[in-house]
Every structure is written in C-alpha cells, then in structure tokens.
mmCIF file of C-alpha atoms and ligand atoms in Angstrom:
data_model
loop_
_atom_site.group_PDB
_atom_site.id
_atom_site.type_symbol
_atom_site.label_atom_id
_atom_site.label_comp_id
_atom_site.label_asym_id
_atom_site.label_seq_id
_atom_site.Cartn_x
_atom_site.Cartn_y
_atom_site.Cartn_z
ATOM 1 C CA UNK A 192 6.530 45.727 -164.647
ATOM 2 C CA UNK A 193 4.585 45.312 -161.402
ATOM 3 C CA UNK A 194 5.960 45.139 -157.876
ATOM 4 C CA UNK A 195 4.239 43.701 -154.805
ATOM 5 C CA UNK A 196 5.913 44.291 -151.456
ATOM 6 C CA UNK A 197 4.966 41.946 -148.617
ATOM 7 C CA UNK A 198 5.643 43.367 -145.182
ATOM 8 C CA UNK A 199 5.116 41.786 -141.802
ATOM 9 C CA UNK A 200 6.808 40.630 -138.648
ATOM 10 C CA UNK A 201 8.634 37.288 -138.540
ATOM 11 C CA UNK A 202 5.999 34.562 -138.909
ATOM 12 C CA UNK A 203 3.309 36.821 -140.376
ATOM 13 C CA UNK A 204 3.113 34.677 -143.527
ATOM 14 C CA UNK A 205 5.183 36.629 -146.083
ATOM 15 C CA UNK A 206 6.850 33.481 -147.441
ATOM 16 C CA UNK A 207 3.663 31.399 -147.468
ATOM 17 C CA UNK A 208 1.495 34.053 -149.146
ATOM 18 C CA UNK A 209 4.338 35.129 -151.449
ATOM 19 C CA UNK A 210 4.600 31.573 -152.749
ATOM 20 C CA UNK A 211 0.837 31.425 -153.452
ATOM 21 C CA UNK A 212 1.053 34.741 -155.321
ATOM 22 C CA UNK A 213 4.029 33.483 -157.312
ATOM 23 C CA UNK A 214 2.129 30.335 -158.343
ATOM 24 C CA UNK A 215 -0.989 32.274 -159.302
ATOM 25 C CA UNK A 216 0.517 35.274 -161.157
ATOM 26 C CA UNK A 217 3.819 33.842 -162.411
ATOM 27 C CA UNK A 218 5.770 36.675 -160.824
ATOM 28 C CA UNK A 219 9.285 36.258 -159.518
ATOM 29 C CA UNK A 220 9.383 35.950 -155.725
ATOM 30 C CA UNK A 221 12.453 37.416 -154.095
ATOM 31 C CA UNK A 222 12.871 36.376 -150.477
ATOM 32 C CA UNK A 223 16.012 37.935 -149.046
ATOM 33 C CA UNK A 224 15.824 35.430 -146.162
ATOM 34 C CA UNK A 225 15.881 32.489 -148.612
ATOM 35 C CA UNK A 226 18.699 34.088 -150.622
ATOM 36 C CA UNK A 227 20.861 34.590 -147.564
ATOM 37 C CA UNK A 228 20.133 31.085 -146.200
ATOM 38 C CA UNK A 229 21.232 29.684 -149.571
ATOM 39 C CA UNK A 230 24.559 31.525 -149.200
ATOM 40 C CA UNK A 231 24.953 30.074 -145.693
ATOM 41 C CA UNK A 232 24.189 26.571 -146.999
ATOM 42 C CA UNK A 233 26.817 26.982 -149.761
ATOM 43 C CA UNK A 234 29.292 28.343 -147.184
ATOM 44 C CA UNK A 235 30.089 31.230 -149.560
ATOM 45 C CA UNK A 236 31.984 34.298 -148.374
ATOM 46 C CA UNK A 237 28.675 36.152 -147.909
ATOM 47 C CA UNK A 238 27.157 33.146 -146.130
ATOM 48 C CA UNK A 239 30.020 32.889 -143.667
ATOM 49 C CA UNK A 240 29.750 36.632 -142.901
ATOM 50 C CA UNK A 241 25.952 36.483 -142.473
ATOM 51 C CA UNK A 242 25.500 33.256 -140.520
ATOM 52 C CA UNK A 243 26.007 34.722 -137.046
ATOM 53 C CA UNK A 244 23.620 37.607 -137.764
ATOM 54 C CA UNK A 245 20.881 35.196 -138.801
ATOM 55 C CA UNK A 246 21.371 32.871 -135.844
ATOM 56 C CA UNK A 247 21.250 35.818 -133.449
ATOM 57 C CA UNK A 248 18.185 37.309 -135.167
ATOM 58 C CA UNK A 249 20.029 40.443 -136.312
ATOM 59 C CA UNK A 250 19.765 42.062 -139.734
ATOM 60 C CA UNK A 251 22.412 41.353 -142.354
ATOM 61 C CA UNK A 252 24.151 44.466 -143.755
ATOM 62 C CA UNK A 253 22.204 46.579 -146.254
ATOM 63 C CA UNK A 254 25.112 46.358 -148.703
ATOM 64 C CA UNK A 255 24.990 42.540 -148.921
ATOM 65 C CA UNK A 256 21.194 42.412 -149.100
ATOM 66 C CA UNK A 257 20.830 45.117 -151.765
ATOM 67 C CA UNK A 258 23.483 43.457 -153.924
ATOM 68 C CA UNK A 259 21.730 40.078 -153.718
ATOM 69 C CA UNK A 260 18.394 41.631 -154.736
ATOM 70 C CA UNK A 261 19.981 43.478 -157.687
ATOM 71 C CA UNK A 262 21.661 40.264 -158.887
ATOM 72 C CA UNK A 263 18.381 38.370 -158.715
ATOM 73 C CA UNK A 264 16.596 41.045 -160.761
ATOM 74 C CA UNK A 265 19.407 41.194 -163.325
ATOM 75 C CA UNK A 266 19.171 37.415 -163.780
ATOM 76 C CA UNK A 267 15.442 37.747 -164.633
ATOM 77 C CA UNK A 268 15.066 40.674 -167.066
ATOM 78 C CA UNK A 269 11.839 39.509 -168.752
ATOM 79 C CA UNK A 270 9.519 38.861 -165.791
ATOM 80 C CA UNK A 271 6.038 40.515 -165.734
ATOM 81 C CA UNK A 272 6.403 41.450 -162.079
ATOM 82 C CA UNK A 273 8.009 40.572 -158.809
ATOM 83 C CA UNK A 274 7.061 39.971 -155.205
ATOM 84 C CA UNK A 275 9.363 41.111 -152.432
ATOM 85 C CA UNK A 276 9.253 38.945 -149.306
ATOM 86 C CA UNK A 277 11.186 40.550 -146.465
ATOM 87 C CA UNK A 278 12.705 43.425 -148.451
ATOM 88 C CA UNK A 279 13.056 46.352 -147.908
ATOM 89 C CA UNK A 280 13.532 46.050 -144.168
ATOM 90 C CA UNK A 281 15.407 49.289 -143.436
ATOM 91 C CA UNK A 282 14.935 52.840 -144.721
ATOM 92 C CA UNK A 283 18.245 52.589 -146.553
ATOM 93 C CA UNK A 284 17.038 49.437 -148.378
ATOM 94 C CA UNK A 285 13.764 51.226 -149.232
ATOM 95 C CA UNK A 286 15.753 54.075 -150.740
ATOM 96 C CA UNK A 287 17.767 51.650 -152.908
ATOM 97 C CA UNK A 288 14.589 49.953 -154.098
ATOM 98 C CA UNK A 289 12.929 53.242 -155.003
ATOM 99 C CA UNK A 290 15.686 53.790 -157.577
ATOM 100 C CA UNK A 291 14.439 50.733 -159.514
ATOM 101 C CA UNK A 292 11.412 52.075 -161.377
ATOM 102 C CA UNK A 293 8.256 50.010 -162.006
ATOM 103 C CA UNK A 294 4.846 50.688 -163.619
ATOM 104 C CA UNK A 295 2.902 49.885 -160.478
ATOM 105 C CA UNK A 296 3.689 49.065 -156.879
ATOM 106 C CA UNK A 297 1.487 47.752 -154.066
ATOM 107 C CA UNK A 298 2.645 47.404 -150.461
ATOM 108 C CA UNK A 299 0.828 44.897 -148.236
ATOM 109 C CA UNK A 300 1.348 44.688 -144.479
ATOM 110 C CA UNK A 301 0.353 41.336 -142.934
ATOM 111 C CA UNK A 302 -0.538 42.173 -139.355
ATOM 112 C CA UNK A 303 -0.394 39.409 -136.731
ATOM 113 C CA UNK A 304 -0.179 39.705 -132.940
ATOM 114 C CA UNK A 305 3.002 38.709 -131.100
ATOM 115 C CA UNK A 306 1.536 35.686 -129.323
ATOM 116 C CA UNK A 307 0.426 34.192 -132.663
ATOM 117 C CA UNK A 308 3.790 34.960 -134.281
ATOM 118 C CA UNK A 309 5.652 33.069 -131.560
ATOM 119 C CA UNK A 310 3.234 30.133 -131.770
ATOM 120 C CA UNK A 311 3.601 29.952 -135.562
ATOM 121 C CA UNK A 312 7.390 30.138 -135.574
ATOM 122 C CA UNK A 313 8.016 27.683 -132.767
ATOM 123 C CA UNK A 314 5.865 25.139 -134.657
ATOM 124 C CA UNK A 315 7.188 25.897 -138.163
ATOM 125 C CA UNK A 316 8.983 23.243 -140.220
ATOM 126 C CA UNK A 317 11.132 24.195 -143.166
ATOM 127 C CA UNK A 318 12.698 22.430 -146.154
ATOM 128 C CA UNK A 319 16.269 23.614 -146.609
ATOM 129 C CA UNK A 320 16.362 22.143 -150.119
ATOM 130 C CA UNK A 321 13.323 23.750 -151.828
ATOM 131 C CA UNK A 322 12.324 26.357 -149.207
ATOM 132 C CA UNK A 323 8.799 24.953 -148.612
ATOM 133 C CA UNK A 324 7.249 25.937 -145.287
ATOM 134 C CA UNK A 325 4.922 23.869 -143.052
ATOM 135 C CA UNK A 326 3.437 24.075 -139.606
ATOM 136 C CA UNK A 327 3.155 21.250 -137.102
ATOM 137 C CA UNK A 328 -0.143 22.620 -135.762
ATOM 138 C CA UNK A 329 -1.930 24.072 -138.763
ATOM 139 C CA UNK A 330 -0.243 22.976 -141.998
ATOM 140 C CA UNK A 331 1.622 19.681 -141.441
ATOM 141 C CA UNK A 332 3.347 17.752 -144.254
ATOM 142 C CA UNK A 333 1.555 14.603 -145.473
ATOM 143 C CA UNK A 334 4.374 12.414 -144.117
ATOM 144 C CA UNK A 335 5.898 13.442 -140.782
ATOM 145 C CA UNK A 336 9.057 15.593 -141.235
ATOM 146 C CA UNK A 337 9.175 14.924 -145.018
ATOM 147 C CA UNK A 338 8.714 17.671 -147.622
ATOM 148 C CA UNK A 339 5.571 17.104 -149.777
ATOM 149 C CA UNK A 340 7.211 18.963 -152.663
ATOM 150 C CA UNK A 341 10.706 17.439 -152.898
ATOM 151 C CA UNK A 342 10.894 14.533 -150.408
ATOM 152 C CA UNK A 343 13.751 16.095 -148.431
ATOM 153 C CA UNK A 344 13.787 15.786 -144.624
ATOM 154 C CA UNK A 345 12.267 18.826 -142.925
ATOM 155 C CA UNK A 346 14.024 20.809 -140.263
ATOM 156 C CA UNK A 347 13.480 23.728 -137.855
ATOM 157 C CA UNK A 348 15.112 27.037 -138.699
ATOM 158 C CA UNK A 349 18.020 27.931 -136.422
ATOM 159 C CA UNK A 350 16.429 31.358 -135.776
ATOM 160 C CA UNK A 351 13.035 29.940 -134.719
ATOM 161 C CA UNK A 352 14.061 29.416 -131.096
ATOM 162 C CA UNK A 353 11.775 31.422 -128.813
ATOM 163 C CA UNK A 354 14.487 33.843 -127.570
ATOM 164 C CA UNK A 355 15.734 34.545 -131.110
ATOM 165 C CA UNK A 356 12.157 35.034 -132.356
ATOM 166 C CA UNK A 357 11.641 37.705 -129.666
ATOM 167 C CA UNK A 358 14.801 39.485 -130.771
ATOM 168 C CA UNK A 359 13.672 39.344 -134.419
ATOM 169 C CA UNK A 360 10.305 40.842 -133.483
ATOM 170 C CA UNK A 361 12.068 43.678 -131.594
ATOM 171 C CA UNK A 362 14.224 44.417 -134.624
ATOM 172 C CA UNK A 363 11.131 44.381 -136.846
ATOM 173 C CA UNK A 364 9.490 46.988 -134.600
ATOM 174 C CA UNK A 365 12.602 49.178 -134.519
ATOM 175 C CA UNK A 366 13.861 48.949 -138.088
ATOM 176 C CA UNK A 367 10.974 47.877 -140.305
ATOM 177 C CA UNK A 368 7.922 49.649 -138.866
ATOM 178 C CA UNK A 369 9.358 53.001 -140.059
ATOM 179 C CA UNK A 370 9.700 51.492 -143.544
ATOM 180 C CA UNK A 371 6.043 50.406 -143.432
ATOM 181 C CA UNK A 372 5.085 53.927 -142.346
ATOM 182 C CA UNK A 373 7.038 55.278 -145.341
ATOM 183 C CA UNK A 374 4.999 53.117 -147.761
ATOM 184 C CA UNK A 375 1.776 54.017 -145.970
ATOM 185 C CA UNK A 376 2.462 57.694 -146.684
ATOM 186 C CA UNK A 377 3.398 56.918 -150.276
ATOM 187 C CA UNK A 378 -0.033 55.364 -151.096
ATOM 188 C CA UNK A 379 -1.073 52.000 -152.639
ATOM 189 C CA UNK A 380 -0.716 50.535 -149.171
ATOM 190 C CA UNK A 381 -2.972 47.892 -147.595
ATOM 191 C CA UNK A 382 -2.949 46.563 -144.069
ATOM 192 C CA UNK A 383 -4.421 43.086 -143.714
ATOM 193 C CA UNK A 384 -5.393 41.432 -140.461
ATOM 194 C CA UNK A 385 -3.482 38.205 -141.139
ATOM 195 C CA UNK A 386 -4.687 35.777 -138.488
ATOM 196 C CA UNK A 387 -6.925 33.035 -139.861
ATOM 197 C CA UNK A 388 -6.349 30.221 -142.300
ATOM 198 C CA UNK A 389 -3.809 30.517 -145.112
ATOM 199 C CA UNK A 390 -6.652 30.439 -147.683
ATOM 200 C CA UNK A 391 -8.616 33.183 -145.942
ATOM 201 C CA UNK A 392 -5.591 35.478 -145.895
ATOM 202 C CA UNK A 393 -4.794 34.705 -149.529
ATOM 203 C CA UNK A 394 -8.367 35.679 -150.483
ATOM 204 C CA UNK A 395 -7.946 38.971 -148.629
ATOM 205 C CA UNK A 396 -4.689 39.651 -150.515
ATOM 206 C CA UNK A 397 -6.329 38.857 -153.841
ATOM 207 C CA UNK A 398 -9.104 41.247 -152.858
ATOM 208 C CA UNK A 399 -6.682 44.170 -152.571
ATOM 209 C CA UNK A 400 -4.832 43.226 -155.764
ATOM 210 C CA UNK A 401 -7.939 43.079 -157.963
HETATM 211 P P1 G5P B 798 13.434 35.918 -143.217
HETATM 212 O O1 G5P B 798 13.642 34.564 -143.676
HETATM 213 O O2 G5P B 798 12.858 36.918 -144.141
HETATM 214 P P2 G5P B 798 11.423 36.784 -141.278
HETATM 215 O O3 G5P B 798 11.790 36.873 -139.859
HETATM 216 O O4 G5P B 798 11.124 38.057 -141.934
HETATM 217 O O5 G5P B 798 12.573 35.858 -141.878
HETATM 218 P P3 G5P B 798 9.893 34.487 -141.564
HETATM 219 O O6 G5P B 798 10.288 33.919 -140.244
HETATM 220 O O7 G5P B 798 10.436 33.838 -142.794
HETATM 221 O O8 G5P B 798 10.140 36.016 -141.594
HETATM 222 P P4 G5P B 798 7.273 34.661 -142.772
HETATM 223 O O9 G5P B 798 7.888 34.360 -144.081
HETATM 224 O O10 G5P B 798 6.571 35.969 -142.609
HETATM 225 O O11 G5P B 798 8.284 34.483 -141.569
HETATM 226 O O12 G5P B 798 6.233 33.521 -142.389
HETATM 227 P P5 G5P B 798 5.979 32.072 -143.056
HETATM 228 O O13 G5P B 798 7.205 31.261 -143.050
HETATM 229 O O14 G5P B 798 5.236 32.233 -144.332
HETATM 230 O O15 G5P B 798 4.921 31.489 -141.992
HETATM 231 C C1 G5P B 798 5.300 31.231 -140.649
HETATM 232 C C2 G5P B 798 4.491 30.028 -140.125
HETATM 233 O O16 G5P B 798 3.111 30.393 -140.065
HETATM 234 C C3 G5P B 798 4.566 28.784 -141.018
HETATM 235 O O17 G5P B 798 4.602 27.641 -140.201
HETATM 236 C C4 G5P B 798 3.288 28.841 -141.858
HETATM 237 O O18 G5P B 798 2.804 27.539 -142.191
HETATM 238 C C5 G5P B 798 2.325 29.568 -140.914
HETATM 239 N N1 G5P B 798 1.425 30.479 -141.656
HETATM 240 C C6 G5P B 798 1.776 31.331 -142.653
HETATM 241 N N2 G5P B 798 0.730 32.031 -143.076
HETATM 242 C C7 G5P B 798 -0.330 31.629 -142.328
HETATM 243 C C8 G5P B 798 -1.724 31.992 -142.290
HETATM 244 O O19 G5P B 798 -2.195 32.848 -143.061
HETATM 245 N N3 G5P B 798 -2.496 31.367 -141.383
HETATM 246 C C9 G5P B 798 -1.994 30.422 -140.519
HETATM 247 N N4 G5P B 798 -2.830 29.854 -139.646
HETATM 248 N N5 G5P B 798 -0.699 30.054 -140.533
HETATM 249 C C10 G5P B 798 0.118 30.636 -141.414
HETATM 250 O O20 G5P B 798 14.798 36.508 -142.657
HETATM 251 C C11 G5P B 798 15.627 35.719 -141.839
HETATM 252 C C12 G5P B 798 16.891 36.478 -141.516
HETATM 253 O O21 G5P B 798 17.610 36.788 -142.715
HETATM 254 C C13 G5P B 798 18.189 38.091 -142.647
HETATM 255 C C14 G5P B 798 17.998 38.544 -141.196
HETATM 256 O O22 G5P B 798 19.070 38.046 -140.446
HETATM 257 C C15 G5P B 798 16.690 37.829 -140.818
HETATM 258 O O23 G5P B 798 16.535 37.692 -139.416
HETATM 259 N N6 G5P B 798 17.484 38.979 -143.591
HETATM 260 C C16 G5P B 798 17.734 40.279 -143.753
HETATM 261 N N7 G5P B 798 18.623 41.116 -143.163
HETATM 262 C C17 G5P B 798 18.608 42.404 -143.564
HETATM 263 N N8 G5P B 798 17.757 42.883 -144.497
HETATM 264 C C18 G5P B 798 16.842 42.089 -145.114
HETATM 265 N N9 G5P B 798 16.012 42.595 -146.043
HETATM 266 C C19 G5P B 798 16.821 40.727 -144.735
HETATM 267 N N10 G5P B 798 16.078 39.667 -145.147
HETATM 268 C C20 G5P B 798 16.482 38.616 -144.441
HETATM 269 MG MG1 MG B 799 9.833 33.818 -144.710
#
C-alpha cells in the first residue's frame, strides 16, 4: 500500500492536483475538507459541531478528523494506495497517521506565495454536489456557474472570503508548518514551487513520483 501526502496552504492546489493523481493512479483520495463539508451539508451531528469552525477558518477537532479518516480507510480495504489532501494538519494528526503502516510514503509540499493564494481562493468556484473545483480567472467552467462534471450550479465556498482566507493561512503557518517540518526530517519529502499552470504543476508532481 502506497501513501501520498499533499501539503500546502489553503489554495495551493491540493484538491486539484489530488484529483488528477486519483484519476491517473486509481488511488483513493481522502480530502478531510470534503469529508467535513459533506457532514455539514447532511446536517449530521458532526456537521453541526464543525460548521462554525469552518466558516471562521479554524481547524476542526483532531478527534473528529481522525475518526473520519479511519472510517474512510476502513470502507476501502482493497485500494492500492491513497492520497491525503489536507491531512495531517496538526502534529497530533500526524502521530495518529503514523500508526497506520504503509509500504511507501511520499510527502509533497505545494509552495505558493500568499498573494497568489488569496487571488486563487477569492476567484475559486466549487461544486457542492461532486466537489469539482474551478477558477473564474484561470480554469472556468464551460458554461458560466455550471459544473462541467455533474451539471449542478456552482457556488463560492463560505470560507473563501478574504478575511477568512487570511485566518486560514495564519493557522496553516502556526499548526501545519511544523507538521511539514516533521515530514521533511523523516525523508521522502519534496517541495514543489506550485505557481504556474495546473498541468505544469502536475508534471512536476509526476516527476517526483517516478
Ligand atoms: P480544506 O477544504 O482542506 P484548505 O484550506 O486546506 O481547505 P483549499 O482551500 O481546499 O485548502 P486547495 O485544495 O489546496 O485549497 O486548493 P484547490 O481547491 O485545489 O485550488 C484553489 C484554486 O486554485 C482553484 O480555483 C483552482 O482552480 C486553482 N488552482 C489549483 N491548482 C492550481 C495550479 O497549479 N495552477 C493554477 N494557476 N491554479 C490552480 O479545509 C477546509 C476546512 O475544513 C477543516 C478546517 O476547518 C479547514 O479550514 N479541515 C480540517 N480541520 C482540522 N484538521 C484537518 N485535517 C482538516 N481538514 C479540513
Ligand atoms: Mg481543497
């Protein structure tokens, strides 16, 4: 079993590149952001607890997140590998993940400057039915505000408002940079300069995986 960990600040392209990797390698993609948004959409007990955290750009509790990841892995026992998008995001989450053994693990940090992150997120469109991600400036849907993949109306994420994005970036720097440092020390770690087109960045990722 292989494990690819995608790290990066909000808007660095974890979801976009994770989806391309999933399509190409047939791995399971686990996005803790998508999982938690699904709970909010269903108005489940977890969703109700987490909604305020998401809207304010704060992290959801480690306990909830770790449980969701474990459930997702248990539901898919026969996969050849998995891609983590947005997990682990705290040292405690990293410790929980390290207890799940795999044959190989690669950590990839998508590095993008703050100005670009804000530009990408304030122009992002999102499908709350299938999770597809677009960008008004660089990757628009074929029909305005309509998802190419499922035909649903597109929307903006509630946490993509400029002030919430700034808060999310601050939390990334405080909580997740130490996790990235931990993987850097561990080895099998690659930092990728992730500004450029989606295809260019995907080629760089494939370069480190081959
Ligand atoms: P999420 O959902 O994990 P974030 O903040 O980590 O949210 P986000 O915003 O989903 O990350 P991303 O996935 O890194 O960003 O980026 P993306 O959506 O693929 O791309 C952003 C935009 O840039 C898009 O418009 C896309 O088209 C464009 N783009 C992408 N790649 C490229 C490229 O290579 N080139 C160009 N030119 N454009 C590109 O988490 C949300 C919340 O859930 C909770 C927290 O509350 C969190 O705030 N949560 C957790 N809480 C605790 N622990 C965890 N592990 C948690 N996970 C989620
Ligand atoms: Mg994402």
